[in-house]
PDB file of C-alpha atoms in Angstrom:
ATOM      1  CA  UNK M   1     -39.933 -19.066  22.996  1.00  0.00           C
ATOM      2  CA  UNK M   2     -43.458 -19.469  23.970  1.00  0.00           C
ATOM      3  CA  UNK M   3     -44.592 -22.329  26.463  1.00  0.00           C
ATOM      4  CA  UNK M   4     -44.843 -25.475  24.238  1.00  0.00           C
ATOM      5  CA  UNK M   5     -45.211 -29.279  24.831  1.00  0.00           C
ATOM      6  CA  UNK M   6     -43.889 -31.627  22.149  1.00  0.00           C
ATOM      7  CA  UNK M   7     -45.115 -35.086  22.471  1.00  0.00           C
ATOM      8  CA  UNK M   8     -42.565 -37.255  20.668  1.00  0.00           C
ATOM      9  CA  UNK M   9     -38.994 -37.720  20.931  1.00  0.00           C
ATOM     10  CA  UNK M  10     -36.554 -39.464  18.378  1.00  0.00           C
ATOM     11  CA  UNK M  11     -36.163 -42.983  18.997  1.00  0.00           C
ATOM     12  CA  UNK M  12     -32.773 -45.118  19.413  1.00  0.00           C
ATOM     13  CA  UNK M  13     -32.617 -48.821  18.468  1.00  0.00           C
ATOM     14  CA  UNK M  14     -33.274 -50.546  21.674  1.00  0.00           C
ATOM     15  CA  UNK M  15     -30.459 -53.118  21.304  1.00  0.00           C
ATOM     16  CA  UNK M  16     -28.133 -50.244  21.157  1.00  0.00           C
ATOM     17  CA  UNK M  17     -29.591 -48.877  24.325  1.00  0.00           C
ATOM     18  CA  UNK M  18     -29.069 -52.420  25.747  1.00  0.00           C
ATOM     19  CA  UNK M  19     -25.435 -52.435  24.952  1.00  0.00           C
ATOM     20  CA  UNK M  20     -25.007 -48.883  26.283  1.00  0.00           C
ATOM     21  CA  UNK M  21     -26.667 -50.105  29.723  1.00  0.00           C
ATOM     22  CA  UNK M  22     -23.760 -52.641  30.015  1.00  0.00           C
ATOM     23  CA  UNK M  23     -21.208 -50.003  30.158  1.00  0.00           C
ATOM     24  CA  UNK M  24     -20.065 -47.658  32.762  1.00  0.00           C
ATOM     25  CA  UNK M  25     -20.364 -43.933  32.221  1.00  0.00           C
ATOM     26  CA  UNK M  26     -16.369 -43.673  32.493  1.00  0.00           C
ATOM     27  CA  UNK M  27     -15.930 -46.055  29.692  1.00  0.00           C
ATOM     28  CA  UNK M  28     -18.891 -44.312  27.511  1.00  0.00           C
ATOM     29  CA  UNK M  29     -17.010 -40.894  28.313  1.00  0.00           C
ATOM     30  CA  UNK M  30     -13.670 -42.147  27.206  1.00  0.00           C
ATOM     31  CA  UNK M  31     -15.465 -43.974  24.154  1.00  0.00           C
ATOM     32  CA  UNK M  32     -16.760 -40.693  22.839  1.00  0.00           C
ATOM     33  CA  UNK M  33     -13.417 -39.282  22.616  1.00  0.00           C
ATOM     34  CA  UNK M  34     -11.650 -36.195  24.254  1.00  0.00           C
ATOM     35  CA  UNK M  35     -13.984 -33.493  22.838  1.00  0.00           C
ATOM     36  CA  UNK M  36     -17.311 -35.096  22.627  1.00  0.00           C
ATOM     37  CA  UNK M  37     -16.758 -37.003  25.917  1.00  0.00           C
ATOM     38  CA  UNK M  38     -16.600 -33.619  27.602  1.00  0.00           C
ATOM     39  CA  UNK M  39     -19.600 -31.897  25.675  1.00  0.00           C
ATOM     40  CA  UNK M  40     -21.810 -34.796  26.952  1.00  0.00           C
ATOM     41  CA  UNK M  41     -20.744 -34.994  30.461  1.00  0.00           C
ATOM     42  CA  UNK M  42     -23.088 -33.066  33.023  1.00  0.00           C
ATOM     43  CA  UNK M  43     -21.317 -31.187  35.716  1.00  0.00           C
ATOM     44  CA  UNK M  44     -20.301 -32.890  38.920  1.00  0.00           C
ATOM     45  CA  UNK M  45     -23.062 -31.455  40.945  1.00  0.00           C
ATOM     46  CA  UNK M  46     -25.312 -33.956  39.514  1.00  0.00           C
ATOM     47  CA  UNK M  47     -25.102 -36.968  41.799  1.00  0.00           C
ATOM     48  CA  UNK M  48     -27.315 -40.151  42.522  1.00  0.00           C
ATOM     49  CA  UNK M  49     -29.947 -39.438  45.362  1.00  0.00           C
ATOM     50  CA  UNK M  50     -28.776 -42.930  46.655  1.00  0.00           C
ATOM     51  CA  UNK M  51     -25.750 -45.189  46.303  1.00  0.00           C
ATOM     52  CA  UNK M  52     -25.767 -47.766  43.547  1.00  0.00           C
ATOM     53  CA  UNK M  53     -28.430 -45.823  41.235  1.00  0.00           C
ATOM     54  CA  UNK M  54     -27.732 -46.349  37.791  1.00  0.00           C
ATOM     55  CA  UNK M  55     -29.924 -44.995  34.559  1.00  0.00           C
ATOM     56  CA  UNK M  56     -29.804 -45.644  30.793  1.00  0.00           C
ATOM     57  CA  UNK M  57     -32.676 -44.408  28.649  1.00  0.00           C
ATOM     58  CA  UNK M  58     -33.900 -41.619  26.560  1.00  0.00           C
ATOM     59  CA  UNK M  59     -34.478 -38.255  27.699  1.00  0.00           C
ATOM     60  CA  UNK M  60     -37.818 -36.795  27.928  1.00  0.00           C
ATOM     61  CA  UNK M  61     -37.203 -33.181  28.880  1.00  0.00           C
ATOM     62  CA  UNK M  62     -38.745 -30.283  30.534  1.00  0.00           C
ATOM     63  CA  UNK M  63     -37.947 -26.852  31.589  1.00  0.00           C
ATOM     64  CA  UNK M  64     -39.806 -25.461  34.804  1.00  0.00           C
ATOM     65  CA  UNK M  65     -40.192 -21.995  36.109  1.00  0.00           C
ATOM     66  CA  UNK M  66     -38.106 -21.400  39.110  1.00  0.00           C
ATOM     67  CA  UNK M  67     -40.154 -22.525  42.118  1.00  0.00           C
ATOM     68  CA  UNK M  68     -42.557 -24.515  40.132  1.00  0.00           C
ATOM     69  CA  UNK M  69     -42.826 -28.386  38.678  1.00  0.00           C
ATOM     70  CA  UNK M  70     -45.785 -28.038  36.414  1.00  0.00           C
ATOM     71  CA  UNK M  71     -43.787 -29.210  33.338  1.00  0.00           C
ATOM     72  CA  UNK M  72     -42.452 -31.943  35.273  1.00  0.00           C
ATOM     73  CA  UNK M  73     -45.818 -33.550  35.259  1.00  0.00           C
ATOM     74  CA  UNK M  74     -46.229 -32.913  31.617  1.00  0.00           C
ATOM     75  CA  UNK M  75     -42.845 -34.920  31.061  1.00  0.00           C
ATOM     76  CA  UNK M  76     -44.088 -37.697  33.412  1.00  0.00           C
ATOM     77  CA  UNK M  77     -47.370 -37.856  31.191  1.00  0.00           C
ATOM     78  CA  UNK M  78     -45.400 -37.954  27.963  1.00  0.00           C
ATOM     79  CA  UNK M  79     -42.740 -40.510  29.037  1.00  0.00           C
ATOM     80  CA  UNK M  80     -42.814 -44.055  27.976  1.00  0.00           C
ATOM     81  CA  UNK M  81     -41.287 -47.180  29.452  1.00  0.00           C
ATOM     82  CA  UNK M  82     -37.598 -46.955  29.872  1.00  0.00           C
ATOM     83  CA  UNK M  83     -37.570 -43.278  29.250  1.00  0.00           C
ATOM     84  CA  UNK M  84     -35.443 -40.943  31.658  1.00  0.00           C
ATOM     85  CA  UNK M  85     -37.335 -37.614  32.887  1.00  0.00           C
ATOM     86  CA  UNK M  86     -34.784 -34.896  32.826  1.00  0.00           C
ATOM     87  CA  UNK M  87     -35.962 -31.834  34.664  1.00  0.00           C
ATOM     88  CA  UNK M  88     -34.492 -28.475  35.097  1.00  0.00           C
ATOM     89  CA  UNK M  89     -35.579 -25.160  36.634  1.00  0.00           C
ATOM     90  CA  UNK M  90     -32.024 -23.746  35.931  1.00  0.00           C
ATOM     91  CA  UNK M  91     -30.684 -25.435  39.025  1.00  0.00           C
ATOM     92  CA  UNK M  92     -32.538 -23.179  41.537  1.00  0.00           C
ATOM     93  CA  UNK M  93     -33.104 -24.656  45.023  1.00  0.00           C
ATOM     94  CA  UNK M  94     -36.637 -23.126  45.442  1.00  0.00           C
ATOM     95  CA  UNK M  95     -39.386 -25.596  44.448  1.00  0.00           C
ATOM     96  CA  UNK M  96     -38.634 -29.312  44.667  1.00  0.00           C
ATOM     97  CA  UNK M  97     -38.831 -30.792  41.223  1.00  0.00           C
ATOM     98  CA  UNK M  98     -38.992 -34.237  42.334  1.00  0.00           C
ATOM     99  CA  UNK M  99     -40.225 -36.412  45.366  1.00  0.00           C
ATOM    100  CA  UNK M 100     -41.569 -39.917  46.201  1.00  0.00           C
ATOM    101  CA  UNK M 101     -44.795 -39.528  44.582  1.00  0.00           C
ATOM    102  CA  UNK M 102     -43.346 -38.787  41.101  1.00  0.00           C
ATOM    103  CA  UNK M 103     -40.789 -41.655  42.038  1.00  0.00           C
ATOM    104  CA  UNK M 104     -43.919 -44.205  42.483  1.00  0.00           C
ATOM    105  CA  UNK M 105     -45.640 -42.945  39.377  1.00  0.00           C
ATOM    106  CA  UNK M 106     -42.564 -43.224  37.209  1.00  0.00           C
ATOM    107  CA  UNK M 107     -41.773 -46.612  38.841  1.00  0.00           C
ATOM    108  CA  UNK M 108     -45.405 -47.797  38.217  1.00  0.00           C
ATOM    109  CA  UNK M 109     -45.036 -46.481  34.800  1.00  0.00           C
ATOM    110  CA  UNK M 110     -41.886 -48.414  34.068  1.00  0.00           C
ATOM    111  CA  UNK M 111     -39.589 -45.260  33.331  1.00  0.00           C
ATOM    112  CA  UNK M 112     -36.097 -45.530  33.402  1.00  0.00           C
ATOM    113  CA  UNK M 113     -35.017 -42.905  35.972  1.00  0.00           C
ATOM    114  CA  UNK M 114     -34.835 -39.176  36.502  1.00  0.00           C
ATOM    115  CA  UNK M 115     -32.297 -36.535  36.176  1.00  0.00           C
ATOM    116  CA  UNK M 116     -33.274 -33.387  38.178  1.00  0.00           C
ATOM    117  CA  UNK M 117     -31.263 -30.138  37.713  1.00  0.00           C
ATOM    118  CA  UNK M 118     -32.848 -28.525  40.798  1.00  0.00           C
ATOM    119  CA  UNK M 119     -34.080 -29.792  44.062  1.00  0.00           C
ATOM    120  CA  UNK M 120     -35.212 -33.342  44.884  1.00  0.00           C
ATOM    121  CA  UNK M 121     -36.742 -34.445  48.011  1.00  0.00           C
ATOM    122  CA  UNK M 122     -37.947 -37.588  50.076  1.00  0.00           C
ATOM    123  CA  UNK M 123     -34.481 -39.015  49.343  1.00  0.00           C
ATOM    124  CA  UNK M 124     -34.896 -41.883  51.801  1.00  0.00           C
ATOM    125  CA  UNK M 125     -38.174 -42.990  50.431  1.00  0.00           C
ATOM    126  CA  UNK M 126     -36.666 -42.730  46.888  1.00  0.00           C
ATOM    127  CA  UNK M 127     -33.702 -44.845  47.821  1.00  0.00           C
ATOM    128  CA  UNK M 128     -36.283 -47.514  49.475  1.00  0.00           C
ATOM    129  CA  UNK M 129     -38.081 -47.765  46.264  1.00  0.00           C
ATOM    130  CA  UNK M 130     -34.818 -48.466  44.465  1.00  0.00           C
ATOM    131  CA  UNK M 131     -35.733 -46.075  41.569  1.00  0.00           C
ATOM    132  CA  UNK M 132     -32.650 -44.414  39.975  1.00  0.00           C
ATOM    133  CA  UNK M 133     -33.040 -40.503  40.495  1.00  0.00           C
ATOM    134  CA  UNK M 134     -29.957 -38.141  40.090  1.00  0.00           C
ATOM    135  CA  UNK M 135     -30.184 -34.569  41.459  1.00  0.00           C
ATOM    136  CA  UNK M 136     -28.040 -31.634  41.833  1.00  0.00           C
ATOM    137  CA  UNK M 137     -29.708 -30.347  44.860  1.00  0.00           C
ATOM    138  CA  UNK M 138     -31.642 -32.039  47.793  1.00  0.00           C
ATOM    139  CA  UNK M 139     -34.121 -29.717  49.290  1.00  0.00           C
ATOM    140  CA  UNK M 140     -37.770 -29.988  50.699  1.00  0.00           C
ATOM    141  CA  UNK M 141     -38.827 -26.642  49.337  1.00  0.00           C
ATOM    142  CA  UNK M 142     -42.497 -26.452  48.166  1.00  0.00           C
ATOM    143  CA  UNK M 143     -43.159 -26.226  44.496  1.00  0.00           C
ATOM    144  CA  UNK M 144     -45.950 -24.469  42.850  1.00  0.00           C
ATOM    145  CA  UNK M 145     -47.767 -25.637  39.708  1.00  0.00           C
ATOM    146  CA  UNK M 146     -48.491 -22.617  37.725  1.00  0.00           C
ATOM    147  CA  UNK M 147     -46.105 -22.778  34.998  1.00  0.00           C
ATOM    148  CA  UNK M 148     -45.036 -21.217  32.367  1.00  0.00           C
ATOM    149  CA  UNK M 149     -42.328 -23.764  30.987  1.00  0.00           C
ATOM    150  CA  UNK M 150     -41.993 -26.275  28.100  1.00  0.00           C
ATOM    151  CA  UNK M 151     -41.532 -29.981  27.714  1.00  0.00           C
ATOM    152  CA  UNK M 152     -39.619 -31.952  24.890  1.00  0.00           C
ATOM    153  CA  UNK M 153     -37.363 -28.941  24.261  1.00  0.00           C
ATOM    154  CA  UNK M 154     -33.466 -28.514  24.553  1.00  0.00           C
ATOM    155  CA  UNK M 155     -32.627 -27.594  28.106  1.00  0.00           C
ATOM    156  CA  UNK M 156     -29.390 -26.946  29.825  1.00  0.00           C
ATOM    157  CA  UNK M 157     -28.781 -29.330  32.633  1.00  0.00           C
ATOM    158  CA  UNK M 158     -25.699 -28.577  34.838  1.00  0.00           C
ATOM    159  CA  UNK M 159     -23.921 -26.859  32.016  1.00  0.00           C
ATOM    160  CA  UNK M 160     -24.740 -29.357  29.039  1.00  0.00           C
ATOM    161  CA  UNK M 161     -27.561 -28.913  26.622  1.00  0.00           C
ATOM    162  CA  UNK M 162     -29.775 -31.811  26.588  1.00  0.00           C
ATOM    163  CA  UNK M 163     -31.858 -32.483  23.722  1.00  0.00           C
ATOM    164  CA  UNK M 164     -35.303 -34.715  23.676  1.00  0.00           C
ATOM    165  CA  UNK M 165     -34.293 -38.141  22.831  1.00  0.00           C
ATOM    166  CA  UNK M 166     -30.515 -37.987  23.997  1.00  0.00           C
ATOM    167  CA  UNK M 167     -29.304 -41.296  25.641  1.00  0.00           C
ATOM    168  CA  UNK M 168     -28.981 -40.307  29.418  1.00  0.00           C
ATOM    169  CA  UNK M 169     -26.558 -42.823  31.083  1.00  0.00           C
ATOM    170  CA  UNK M 170     -25.642 -42.226  34.838  1.00  0.00           C
ATOM    171  CA  UNK M 171     -23.863 -44.249  37.656  1.00  0.00           C
ATOM    172  CA  UNK M 172     -21.861 -43.240  40.785  1.00  0.00           C
ATOM    173  CA  UNK M 173     -19.300 -41.474  38.611  1.00  0.00           C
ATOM    174  CA  UNK M 174     -21.608 -39.051  36.852  1.00  0.00           C
ATOM    175  CA  UNK M 175     -24.157 -38.564  34.176  1.00  0.00           C
ATOM    176  CA  UNK M 176     -23.804 -38.322  30.342  1.00  0.00           C
ATOM    177  CA  UNK M 177     -26.165 -36.959  27.751  1.00  0.00           C
ATOM    178  CA  UNK M 178     -25.372 -38.653  24.526  1.00  0.00           C
ATOM    179  CA  UNK M 179     -26.933 -37.414  21.115  1.00  0.00           C
ATOM    180  CA  UNK M 180     -28.434 -40.122  19.207  1.00  0.00           C
ATOM    181  CA  UNK M 181     -26.092 -39.957  16.401  1.00  0.00           C
ATOM    182  CA  UNK M 182     -22.970 -40.454  18.920  1.00  0.00           C
ATOM    183  CA  UNK M 183     -24.490 -43.566  20.838  1.00  0.00           C
ATOM    184  CA  UNK M 184     -22.983 -46.068  18.431  1.00  0.00           C
ATOM    185  CA  UNK M 185     -19.601 -44.348  18.658  1.00  0.00           C
ATOM    186  CA  UNK M 186     -19.636 -44.178  22.435  1.00  0.00           C
ATOM    187  CA  UNK M 187     -20.875 -47.848  22.874  1.00  0.00           C
ATOM    188  CA  UNK M 188     -18.378 -49.268  20.393  1.00  0.00           C
ATOM    189  CA  UNK M 189     -15.481 -47.143  21.888  1.00  0.00           C
ATOM    190  CA  UNK M 190     -16.369 -48.069  25.660  1.00  0.00           C
ATOM    191  CA  UNK M 191     -16.712 -51.935  24.732  1.00  0.00           C
ATOM    192  CA  UNK M 192     -13.112 -51.627  23.070  1.00  0.00           C
ATOM    193  CA  UNK M 193     -11.921 -49.831  26.112  1.00  0.00           C
ATOM    194  CA  UNK M 194     -13.592 -52.355  28.606  1.00  0.00           C
ATOM    195  CA  UNK M 195     -11.753 -55.256  26.611  1.00  0.00           C
ATOM    196  CA  UNK M 196      -8.428 -53.607  26.675  1.00  0.00           C
ATOM    197  CA  UNK M 197      -8.575 -52.791  30.583  1.00  0.00           C
ATOM    198  CA  UNK M 198      -9.710 -56.451  31.246  1.00  0.00           C
ATOM    199  CA  UNK M 199      -6.326 -57.600  29.498  1.00  0.00           C
ATOM    200  CA  UNK M 200      -4.515 -54.896  31.434  1.00  0.00           C
ATOM    201  CA  UNK M 201      -5.985 -56.382  34.656  1.00  0.00           C
ATOM    202  CA  UNK M 202      -4.714 -59.769  33.951  1.00  0.00           C
ATOM    203  CA  UNK M 203      -1.142 -58.476  33.084  1.00  0.00           C
ATOM    204  CA  UNK M 204      -1.039 -56.372  36.365  1.00  0.00           C
ATOM    205  CA  UNK M 205      -1.896 -59.380  38.131  1.00  0.00           C
ATOM    206  CA  UNK M 206       0.762 -61.194  36.508  1.00  0.00           C
ATOM    207  CA  UNK M 207       3.321 -58.515  37.858  1.00  0.00           C
ATOM    208  CA  UNK M 208       3.277 -55.803  35.067  1.00  0.00           C
ATOM    209  CA  UNK M 209       3.618 -52.167  36.019  1.00  0.00           C
ATOM    210  CA  UNK M 210       1.207 -49.413  34.876  1.00  0.00           C
ATOM    211  CA  UNK M 211       4.149 -47.593  33.909  1.00  0.00           C
ATOM    212  CA  UNK M 212       5.164 -50.231  31.206  1.00  0.00           C
ATOM    213  CA  UNK M 213       1.589 -51.271  30.052  1.00  0.00           C
ATOM    214  CA  UNK M 214       0.856 -47.480  29.358  1.00  0.00           C
ATOM    215  CA  UNK M 215       4.175 -47.028  27.618  1.00  0.00           C
ATOM    216  CA  UNK M 216       4.961 -43.889  29.541  1.00  0.00           C
ATOM    217  CA  UNK M 217       8.669 -43.760  29.076  1.00  0.00           C
ATOM    218  CA  UNK M 218       8.417 -41.970  25.657  1.00  0.00           C
ATOM    219  CA  UNK M 219       6.222 -39.352  27.283  1.00  0.00           C
ATOM    220  CA  UNK M 220       8.615 -38.756  29.975  1.00  0.00           C
ATOM    221  CA  UNK M 221      11.308 -38.179  27.497  1.00  0.00           C
ATOM    222  CA  UNK M 222       9.274 -35.804  25.312  1.00  0.00           C
ATOM    223  CA  UNK M 223       8.487 -33.755  28.465  1.00  0.00           C
ATOM    224  CA  UNK M 224      11.849 -33.360  29.348  1.00  0.00           C
ATOM    225  CA  UNK M 225      11.437 -35.211  32.661  1.00  0.00           C
ATOM    226  CA  UNK M 226      14.916 -35.886  34.264  1.00  0.00           C
ATOM    227  CA  UNK M 227      15.072 -38.878  36.763  1.00  0.00           C
ATOM    228  CA  UNK M 228      17.512 -38.576  39.445  1.00  0.00           C
ATOM    229  CA  UNK M 229      18.801 -41.474  41.500  1.00  0.00           C
ATOM    230  CA  UNK M 230      18.251 -40.560  45.167  1.00  0.00           C
ATOM    231  CA  UNK M 231      16.222 -38.213  47.466  1.00  0.00           C
ATOM    232  CA  UNK M 232      15.593 -34.431  46.715  1.00  0.00           C
ATOM    233  CA  UNK M 233      17.712 -33.346  49.728  1.00  0.00           C
ATOM    234  CA  UNK M 234      20.681 -35.724  49.308  1.00  0.00           C
ATOM    235  CA  UNK M 235      23.954 -33.576  49.518  1.00  0.00           C
ATOM    236  CA  UNK M 236      25.280 -33.033  45.849  1.00  0.00           C
TER     237      UNK M 236
END
């Protein structure tokens, strides 16, 4: 593919994004189901730059040549309020993709956050600004601005293909990239799971056990697990 920049992304209903923002990554992951939940979950190298960072917005993507961040600035120019810049250089350590100046500009522009598969730097300043940034590497390595690269094309981020317009949701547990057509499923499932777990919390406080609430006895029996009254080294 030749270097290219697309100026638009498909848009998701804002009310649906707001509902997603009220959910945790864990509940949205489970709400997607066993297969889609795994397909949307970025690898665990992707971590918040500062504790407490949360992000929820649509992806404006960019692929940067290793050691270079020219296309990051294309993504910053194109992103609209609430959007999340998703930048990668293939996860390379060389050439920091993100820093405090990009953070300031993104914050002033009203962007929702940044997800960086590669190096981010100025982490203390980013934390002070309170802008949600997630990154796979922290390094001050100097970046060039020569290209080539592309913006608003599918990119691979920590093992997951992220498309322009995917809903990016991140918190202390990780980051999801949810395709627009699966957002309703994720949110509905997450809301149901959250309500179910709230009821379980109330039962636990009343004295119920996790074993009984999860109805694990039939699963023990199906697995052929034998329960012996006593310690493993008791005389037989």
